[in-house]
Amino acid sequence: MPKKEIAGVSVDVNEEDYLTDSSQWNREIAIAIAKGEGIAILNDFHWQVIDFLQKDFEEKGTLPTIRRMNKAGGISTKELYEYFPDGPLKKASKIAGLPKPQSCV
Amino acid sequence: MKKIVILGAGTAGTMMANHLARKINHREWSITIVDEHRSHYYQPGFLLLPFGFYSEKDVVRNKADFIPGRVEFLMEKVELIDPRNNRIQLLNGKKLDYHILIVATGAKIVPDEIEGLEDSWHRDIFDFYTIEGAKKLREKLANWEGGKMVVHLAEMPIKCPVAPLEFTFLSDWFLKKKGLRDQVDLTYVTPLSGAFTKQICSDVLGHLLVEKNINLVTDFSIERVDSQRKQMVSYDEKKVDYDLLVTVPTNMGDPLIKRSGMGDDLNFIPTDKHTLQSKQHENIFVLGDAADVPTSKAGSVAHFQAEVLTGNIMNFMKGKAFQHSSDGHANCFIESGDGKAFLIDFNYDIEPVQGRFPFPILGPFSLLKETRINHLGKLAFRWMYWNLLLRGRPMPGITTHMTKAGKKLSSLNKEYTHA
Ligand SMILES: Cc1cc2nc3c(=O)[nH]c(=O)nc-3n(C[C@H](O)[C@H](O)[C@H](O)COP(=O)(O)OP(=O)(O)OC[C@H]3O[C@@H](n4cnc5c(N)ncnc54)[C@H](O)[C@@H]3O)c2cc1C
């Protein structure tokens, strides 16, 4: 399993730099990953999304869909695309230290 | 007398009724199946009907003709499932008690999930996932003079996930035969990052799009349709113009599931992917499109699930542990136009590969290769559906669990297998 130094800590990641052990995640790491994804500053909306993803993942054991984030988390889909441009779920889950969303069948 | 109730006499429910009627002890158990509609439609035929391959009578039969004599068939809408009291409430006020419930209420398109779609529904915007849609689209295509044709799918999961891509290939073929292809700008629009959900197929099929001069727009997450401007608009303000839009709107489980508080955000029922038991209620089982299991929503999947579930229900009746496990096995013919088709075979863990099917070397079908015999296979599937599948009879040479014989599994590199 490859390791990578993010925000001064060495963490376990997969080939696409998604954390493989979410217990290694912290807010500094999130900020650093976000920068790498082209998001310079994490605002309240970003944190709301990250919190919801983590909470829902813990409860359900799977990542929510964008539809679920809207229906259950009250997260506006429009804003999601605005603040996490180009593949919001992929980006947000990476920043939240969660696995990459699997495309369905 | 103990009761098994099956909700939905579509592909999956009908197969279960046939399997169980052959297996159960009829002195101890009775079977009742409920469906609100009289007619059974062969949904894969909706793909071909708009191009005039099939007429309505090729794709419709009476549901009752496929229900075995020892099974009671009620034609009524189901109003509510009340799992706490093991009771079903029908629209006519009648109540049905059950010991074992099998939910097979399928999935359907919900066009009003997308703003603006209904404004010119069945005028410039069509679906081919319903009999009405497929028939209206056939009229439209027969008289259409060309322009921008867009084939689109709104969000996953959808029934038969390759159908929109097949529809695109068939449109290309149809327009060529009509001598109209030069007047048509054909575009395929998908929310996914490639032409298909499975990476390896995406590579093969994506190549065909280029060959056939079909534009591909990926990562398009639709927010609304502006029917005045004839434009689809995504959440990130990308725009796609159309003159004729053929769309597969959001697919959802029946509202019954929502009313009964049993579904996820799309009204699909959380279900154990191996045993097919509902995750919430131990005497409720789910198969076919109604379940949330991570494989394709397809008749072929329902067919394999029905065999597994019959075994598990027999175990359950005797108070034994489940001995049968579903592997998510799916096999689908993919029409690629020009009288040819692909065939893919996969399950929860193994992605589609090349090889021969169902018999190693002999085939006669080729996996992941475009051939004429695969196309004939797709056409023959309709016969198998009415005569074998629905009656719960095995398809020749095709096993419930996916086999590895005849497949070039070495071509699978790590990227393509999820452990
Ligand atoms: C265009 C298209 C092409 C396809 N191509 C293929 C293909 O090539 N190969 C393949 O394997 N599959 C294909 N499929 C998918 C296949 O048709 C479905 O996966 C299959 O029919 C699912 O069976 P089911 O029993 O789960 O649902 P259905 O067959 O849809 O049955 C559900 C039944 O439940 C009933 N019902 C629902 N709610 C209620 C209620 N509240 N009260 C009473 N009754 C109710 C409905 O009336 C219906 O009869 C295709 C589908 C489409 C739309």
Short mmCIF file of N, CA, C and O in Angstrom, two decimals, chain B residues 105-194:
data_model
loop_
_atom_site.label_atom_id
_atom_site.label_comp_id
_atom_site.label_asym_id
_atom_site.label_seq_id
_atom_site.Cartn_x
_atom_site.Cartn_y
_atom_site.Cartn_z
N THR B 105 -41.78 -5.65 -7.46
CA THR B 105 -42.56 -4.58 -8.08
C THR B 105 -41.76 -3.73 -9.07
O THR B 105 -42.27 -2.73 -9.58
N GLY B 106 -40.51 -4.12 -9.35
CA GLY B 106 -39.78 -3.52 -10.45
C GLY B 106 -39.38 -2.06 -10.26
O GLY B 106 -39.33 -1.54 -9.14
N ALA B 107 -39.06 -1.44 -11.40
CA ALA B 107 -38.64 -0.03 -11.43
C ALA B 107 -39.30 0.62 -12.62
O ALA B 107 -39.62 -0.04 -13.59
N LYS B 108 -39.54 1.92 -12.52
CA LYS B 108 -40.10 2.61 -13.68
C LYS B 108 -39.50 4.00 -13.82
O LYS B 108 -38.92 4.53 -12.88
N ILE B 109 -39.68 4.58 -15.01
CA ILE B 109 -39.13 5.93 -15.23
C ILE B 109 -40.02 6.96 -14.55
O ILE B 109 -41.24 6.80 -14.49
N VAL B 110 -39.37 8.03 -14.07
CA VAL B 110 -40.10 9.11 -13.41
C VAL B 110 -39.70 10.44 -14.06
O VAL B 110 -38.80 11.14 -13.57
N PRO B 111 -40.36 10.79 -15.18
CA PRO B 111 -39.94 11.98 -15.93
C PRO B 111 -40.03 13.28 -15.12
O PRO B 111 -39.22 14.18 -15.34
N ASP B 112 -40.95 13.37 -14.16
CA ASP B 112 -41.06 14.67 -13.47
C ASP B 112 -39.96 14.89 -12.44
O ASP B 112 -39.94 15.90 -11.75
N GLU B 113 -38.98 13.97 -12.37
CA GLU B 113 -37.80 14.23 -11.55
C GLU B 113 -36.91 15.29 -12.18
O GLU B 113 -36.02 15.84 -11.54
N ILE B 114 -37.11 15.55 -13.49
CA ILE B 114 -36.28 16.55 -14.16
C ILE B 114 -37.16 17.70 -14.64
O ILE B 114 -38.11 17.49 -15.39
N GLU B 115 -36.79 18.88 -14.18
CA GLU B 115 -37.58 20.07 -14.49
C GLU B 115 -37.63 20.30 -16.00
O GLU B 115 -36.61 20.26 -16.68
N GLY B 116 -38.82 20.53 -16.51
CA GLY B 116 -38.97 20.91 -17.90
C GLY B 116 -39.16 19.75 -18.86
O GLY B 116 -39.54 19.94 -20.01
N LEU B 117 -38.90 18.53 -18.37
CA LEU B 117 -38.97 17.38 -19.26
C LEU B 117 -40.41 17.16 -19.75
O LEU B 117 -40.64 16.80 -20.90
N GLU B 118 -41.36 17.41 -18.87
CA GLU B 118 -42.75 17.12 -19.21
C GLU B 118 -43.34 18.14 -20.17
O GLU B 118 -44.39 17.89 -20.76
N ASP B 119 -42.67 19.31 -20.30
CA ASP B 119 -43.25 20.38 -21.14
C ASP B 119 -43.44 19.95 -22.59
O ASP B 119 -44.43 20.32 -23.21
N SER B 120 -42.47 19.22 -23.13
CA SER B 120 -42.72 18.75 -24.50
C SER B 120 -42.60 17.22 -24.59
O SER B 120 -42.11 16.68 -25.55
N TRP B 121 -43.05 16.60 -23.51
CA TRP B 121 -43.03 15.13 -23.40
C TRP B 121 -43.83 14.51 -24.56
O TRP B 121 -44.97 14.88 -24.79
N HIS B 122 -43.19 13.59 -25.25
CA HIS B 122 -43.78 12.91 -26.40
C HIS B 122 -44.14 13.87 -27.55
O HIS B 122 -44.96 13.57 -28.40
N ARG B 123 -43.50 15.05 -27.57
CA ARG B 123 -43.53 15.92 -28.75
C ARG B 123 -42.12 16.01 -29.37
O ARG B 123 -41.91 15.52 -30.46
N ASP B 124 -41.16 16.64 -28.64
CA ASP B 124 -39.76 16.59 -29.10
C ASP B 124 -38.94 15.72 -28.17
O ASP B 124 -37.77 15.46 -28.41
N ILE B 125 -39.53 15.35 -27.05
CA ILE B 125 -38.81 14.56 -26.06
C ILE B 125 -39.54 13.23 -25.87
O ILE B 125 -40.75 13.21 -25.63
N PHE B 126 -38.77 12.14 -26.00
CA PHE B 126 -39.39 10.81 -25.95
C PHE B 126 -38.63 9.88 -25.02
O PHE B 126 -37.45 10.08 -24.76
N ASP B 127 -39.34 8.85 -24.58
CA ASP B 127 -38.66 7.78 -23.88
C ASP B 127 -38.92 6.51 -24.68
O ASP B 127 -39.81 6.48 -25.53
N PHE B 128 -38.13 5.47 -24.42
CA PHE B 128 -38.48 4.17 -25.02
C PHE B 128 -38.53 3.10 -23.91
O PHE B 128 -38.36 1.93 -24.16
N TYR B 129 -38.80 3.55 -22.68
CA TYR B 129 -38.85 2.63 -21.55
C TYR B 129 -40.28 2.24 -21.19
O TYR B 129 -40.50 1.48 -20.24
N THR B 130 -41.25 2.79 -21.93
CA THR B 130 -42.65 2.42 -21.72
C THR B 130 -43.23 2.08 -23.09
O THR B 130 -42.71 2.52 -24.11
N ILE B 131 -44.33 1.34 -23.10
CA ILE B 131 -44.95 1.01 -24.38
C ILE B 131 -45.46 2.27 -25.07
O ILE B 131 -45.28 2.43 -26.28
N GLU B 132 -46.03 3.20 -24.30
CA GLU B 132 -46.54 4.45 -24.91
C GLU B 132 -45.38 5.21 -25.54
O GLU B 132 -45.49 5.68 -26.68
N GLY B 133 -44.29 5.35 -24.79
CA GLY B 133 -43.13 6.08 -25.28
C GLY B 133 -42.59 5.44 -26.55
O GLY B 133 -42.32 6.12 -27.55
N ALA B 134 -42.42 4.12 -26.53
CA ALA B 134 -41.84 3.43 -27.68
C ALA B 134 -42.72 3.60 -28.91
O ALA B 134 -42.22 3.80 -30.03
N LYS B 135 -44.04 3.55 -28.73
CA LYS B 135 -44.95 3.70 -29.88
C LYS B 135 -44.95 5.12 -30.44
O LYS B 135 -44.90 5.33 -31.65
N LYS B 136 -44.96 6.10 -29.53
CA LYS B 136 -44.92 7.51 -29.97
C LYS B 136 -43.61 7.80 -30.70
O LYS B 136 -43.58 8.52 -31.69
N LEU B 137 -42.54 7.22 -30.20
CA LEU B 137 -41.23 7.44 -30.82
C LEU B 137 -41.18 6.81 -32.22
O LEU B 137 -40.57 7.36 -33.14
N ARG B 138 -41.83 5.68 -32.38
CA ARG B 138 -41.86 5.04 -33.70
C ARG B 138 -42.55 5.97 -34.71
O ARG B 138 -42.05 6.16 -35.81
N GLU B 139 -43.67 6.60 -34.28
CA GLU B 139 -44.35 7.55 -35.18
C GLU B 139 -43.44 8.72 -35.53
O GLU B 139 -43.35 9.14 -36.67
N LYS B 140 -42.78 9.23 -34.50
CA LYS B 140 -41.91 10.40 -34.70
C LYS B 140 -40.78 10.05 -35.68
O LYS B 140 -40.53 10.79 -36.63
N LEU B 141 -40.13 8.92 -35.43
CA LEU B 141 -38.98 8.55 -36.28
C LEU B 141 -39.41 8.28 -37.72
O LEU B 141 -38.67 8.55 -38.66
N ALA B 142 -40.62 7.76 -37.89
CA ALA B 142 -41.09 7.44 -39.24
C ALA B 142 -41.22 8.71 -40.09
O ALA B 142 -41.02 8.67 -41.30
N ASN B 143 -41.52 9.83 -39.43
CA ASN B 143 -41.74 11.07 -40.19
C ASN B 143 -40.66 12.12 -40.01
O ASN B 143 -40.73 13.19 -40.57
N TRP B 144 -39.66 11.80 -39.24
CA TRP B 144 -38.66 12.81 -38.90
C TRP B 144 -37.77 13.13 -40.09
O TRP B 144 -37.41 12.24 -40.86
N GLU B 145 -37.43 14.41 -40.23
CA GLU B 145 -36.62 14.79 -41.39
C GLU B 145 -35.18 15.11 -41.07
O GLU B 145 -34.43 15.55 -41.94
N GLY B 146 -34.78 14.91 -39.82
CA GLY B 146 -33.38 15.13 -39.49
C GLY B 146 -33.16 16.35 -38.63
O GLY B 146 -34.08 17.12 -38.36
N GLY B 147 -31.91 16.52 -38.20
CA GLY B 147 -31.57 17.60 -37.28
C GLY B 147 -30.67 17.06 -36.18
O GLY B 147 -29.96 16.08 -36.39
N LYS B 148 -30.74 17.68 -35.02
CA LYS B 148 -29.89 17.23 -33.91
C LYS B 148 -30.64 16.18 -33.10
O LYS B 148 -31.65 16.46 -32.47
N MET B 149 -30.11 14.97 -33.11
CA MET B 149 -30.73 13.91 -32.31
C MET B 149 -29.82 13.61 -31.12
O MET B 149 -28.64 13.35 -31.27
N VAL B 150 -30.42 13.68 -29.94
CA VAL B 150 -29.65 13.43 -28.72
C VAL B 150 -30.25 12.24 -27.98
O VAL B 150 -31.46 12.19 -27.75
N VAL B 151 -29.40 11.27 -27.63
CA VAL B 151 -29.84 10.16 -26.79
C VAL B 151 -29.19 10.36 -25.43
O VAL B 151 -27.97 10.59 -25.35
N HIS B 152 -29.99 10.30 -24.38
CA HIS B 152 -29.51 10.76 -23.08
C HIS B 152 -29.97 9.83 -21.96
O HIS B 152 -31.04 9.24 -22.03
N LEU B 153 -29.14 9.71 -20.95
CA LEU B 153 -29.61 9.01 -19.74
C LEU B 153 -29.34 9.90 -18.55
O LEU B 153 -28.28 10.53 -18.46
N ALA B 154 -30.34 10.01 -17.66
CA ALA B 154 -30.31 11.03 -16.62
C ALA B 154 -29.38 10.67 -15.46
O ALA B 154 -28.49 11.41 -15.10
N GLU B 155 -29.64 9.52 -14.84
CA GLU B 155 -28.80 9.14 -13.71
C GLU B 155 -28.86 7.62 -13.52
O GLU B 155 -29.83 6.98 -13.90
N MET B 156 -27.85 7.08 -12.92
CA MET B 156 -27.81 5.65 -12.64
C MET B 156 -28.42 5.40 -11.27
O MET B 156 -28.37 6.29 -10.43
N PRO B 157 -28.96 4.22 -10.97
CA PRO B 157 -29.04 3.08 -11.90
C PRO B 157 -30.29 3.15 -12.78
O PRO B 157 -31.29 3.73 -12.39
N ILE B 158 -30.19 2.56 -13.98
CA ILE B 158 -31.36 2.40 -14.84
C ILE B 158 -31.49 0.92 -15.19
O ILE B 158 -30.52 0.18 -15.09
N LYS B 159 -32.68 0.53 -15.61
CA LYS B 159 -32.87 -0.84 -16.08
C LYS B 159 -32.02 -1.01 -17.32
O LYS B 159 -31.94 -0.08 -18.14
N CYS B 160 -31.47 -2.19 -17.48
CA CYS B 160 -30.70 -2.50 -18.68
C CYS B 160 -29.78 -1.34 -19.08
O CYS B 160 -30.04 -0.63 -20.04
N PRO B 161 -28.71 -1.13 -18.30
CA PRO B 161 -27.90 0.08 -18.48
C PRO B 161 -27.30 0.27 -19.87
O PRO B 161 -26.91 1.38 -20.21
N VAL B 162 -27.23 -0.77 -20.69
CA VAL B 162 -26.69 -0.57 -22.04
C VAL B 162 -27.75 -0.08 -23.02
O VAL B 162 -27.41 0.33 -24.13
N ALA B 163 -29.03 -0.13 -22.62
CA ALA B 163 -30.09 0.16 -23.59
C ALA B 163 -29.94 1.52 -24.30
O ALA B 163 -30.09 1.59 -25.51
N PRO B 164 -29.63 2.60 -23.56
CA PRO B 164 -29.50 3.88 -24.28
C PRO B 164 -28.38 3.89 -25.33
O PRO B 164 -28.53 4.50 -26.40
N LEU B 165 -27.30 3.20 -25.01
CA LEU B 165 -26.20 3.13 -25.97
C LEU B 165 -26.62 2.30 -27.19
O LEU B 165 -26.34 2.65 -28.34
N GLU B 166 -27.30 1.19 -26.93
CA GLU B 166 -27.82 0.37 -28.03
C GLU B 166 -28.76 1.19 -28.90
O GLU B 166 -28.74 1.10 -30.11
N PHE B 167 -29.61 1.97 -28.21
CA PHE B 167 -30.56 2.79 -28.95
C PHE B 167 -29.82 3.74 -29.89
O PHE B 167 -30.25 3.98 -31.02
N THR B 168 -28.69 4.26 -29.43
CA THR B 168 -27.90 5.18 -30.24
C THR B 168 -27.34 4.47 -31.47
O THR B 168 -27.43 4.98 -32.59
N PHE B 169 -26.78 3.29 -31.27
CA PHE B 169 -26.23 2.52 -32.41
C PHE B 169 -27.34 2.16 -33.39
O PHE B 169 -27.15 2.23 -34.61
N LEU B 170 -28.48 1.75 -32.86
CA LEU B 170 -29.58 1.37 -33.74
C LEU B 170 -30.12 2.58 -34.50
O LEU B 170 -30.53 2.46 -35.66
N SER B 171 -30.09 3.75 -33.86
CA SER B 171 -30.53 4.97 -34.54
C SER B 171 -29.63 5.25 -35.73
O SER B 171 -30.10 5.60 -36.83
N ASP B 172 -28.34 5.10 -35.52
CA ASP B 172 -27.37 5.32 -36.60
C ASP B 172 -27.69 4.41 -37.78
O ASP B 172 -27.75 4.84 -38.94
N TRP B 173 -27.94 3.14 -37.47
CA TRP B 173 -28.25 2.15 -38.49
C TRP B 173 -29.55 2.50 -39.22
O TRP B 173 -29.62 2.53 -40.45
N PHE B 174 -30.58 2.79 -38.44
CA PHE B 174 -31.90 3.14 -38.96
C PHE B 174 -31.81 4.36 -39.89
O PHE B 174 -32.36 4.36 -40.99
N LEU B 175 -31.08 5.38 -39.44
CA LEU B 175 -30.98 6.61 -40.23
C LEU B 175 -30.19 6.37 -41.52
O LEU B 175 -30.50 6.92 -42.56
N LYS B 176 -29.18 5.51 -41.43
CA LYS B 176 -28.41 5.16 -42.64
C LYS B 176 -29.32 4.49 -43.66
O LYS B 176 -29.30 4.82 -44.84
N LYS B 177 -30.12 3.53 -43.16
CA LYS B 177 -31.00 2.81 -44.08
C LYS B 177 -32.05 3.72 -44.71
O LYS B 177 -32.48 3.50 -45.83
N LYS B 178 -32.44 4.73 -43.97
CA LYS B 178 -33.42 5.68 -44.51
C LYS B 178 -32.78 6.74 -45.40
O LYS B 178 -33.48 7.60 -45.94
N GLY B 179 -31.44 6.69 -45.50
CA GLY B 179 -30.74 7.69 -46.30
C GLY B 179 -30.75 9.07 -45.65
O GLY B 179 -30.63 10.09 -46.32
N LEU B 180 -30.89 9.07 -44.32
CA LEU B 180 -31.05 10.34 -43.61
C LEU B 180 -29.84 10.66 -42.71
O LEU B 180 -29.78 11.73 -42.11
N ARG B 181 -28.88 9.74 -42.67
CA ARG B 181 -27.80 9.89 -41.68
C ARG B 181 -27.04 11.20 -41.85
O ARG B 181 -26.60 11.81 -40.88
N ASP B 182 -26.86 11.65 -43.12
CA ASP B 182 -26.11 12.88 -43.38
C ASP B 182 -26.82 14.12 -42.82
O ASP B 182 -26.20 15.14 -42.58
N GLN B 183 -28.14 14.01 -42.67
CA GLN B 183 -28.89 15.16 -42.17
C GLN B 183 -29.02 15.15 -40.64
O GLN B 183 -29.74 15.95 -40.08
N VAL B 184 -28.35 14.18 -40.00
CA VAL B 184 -28.53 14.06 -38.55
C VAL B 184 -27.19 14.18 -37.82
O VAL B 184 -26.21 13.53 -38.17
N ASP B 185 -27.21 15.03 -36.81
CA ASP B 185 -26.08 15.15 -35.91
C ASP B 185 -26.45 14.33 -34.68
O ASP B 185 -27.36 14.69 -33.94
N LEU B 186 -25.77 13.18 -34.49
CA LEU B 186 -26.18 12.24 -33.45
C LEU B 186 -25.24 12.32 -32.24
O LEU B 186 -24.02 12.23 -32.40
N THR B 187 -25.81 12.52 -31.05
CA THR B 187 -24.99 12.71 -29.85
C THR B 187 -25.49 11.82 -28.71
O THR B 187 -26.70 11.70 -28.51
N TYR B 188 -24.56 11.23 -27.99
CA TYR B 188 -24.89 10.43 -26.81
C TYR B 188 -24.43 11.18 -25.56
O TYR B 188 -23.27 11.56 -25.46
N VAL B 189 -25.37 11.40 -24.63
CA VAL B 189 -25.06 12.20 -23.44
C VAL B 189 -25.26 11.36 -22.18
O VAL B 189 -26.33 10.80 -21.97
N THR B 190 -24.23 11.28 -21.35
CA THR B 190 -24.28 10.41 -20.17
C THR B 190 -23.72 11.11 -18.93
O THR B 190 -22.80 11.93 -19.05
N PRO B 191 -24.24 10.79 -17.75
CA PRO B 191 -23.67 11.35 -16.52
C PRO B 191 -22.37 10.65 -16.12
O PRO B 191 -21.66 11.12 -15.24
N LEU B 192 -22.07 9.53 -16.76
CA LEU B 192 -20.87 8.77 -16.40
C LEU B 192 -19.65 9.39 -17.07
O LEU B 192 -19.76 10.23 -17.95
N SER B 193 -18.47 8.90 -16.69
CA SER B 193 -17.25 9.45 -17.27
C SER B 193 -16.85 8.74 -18.56
O SER B 193 -15.86 9.09 -19.18
N GLY B 194 -17.60 7.72 -18.94
CA GLY B 194 -17.33 7.02 -20.19
C GLY B 194 -18.63 6.56 -20.80
O GLY B 194 -19.70 6.80 -20.24
#
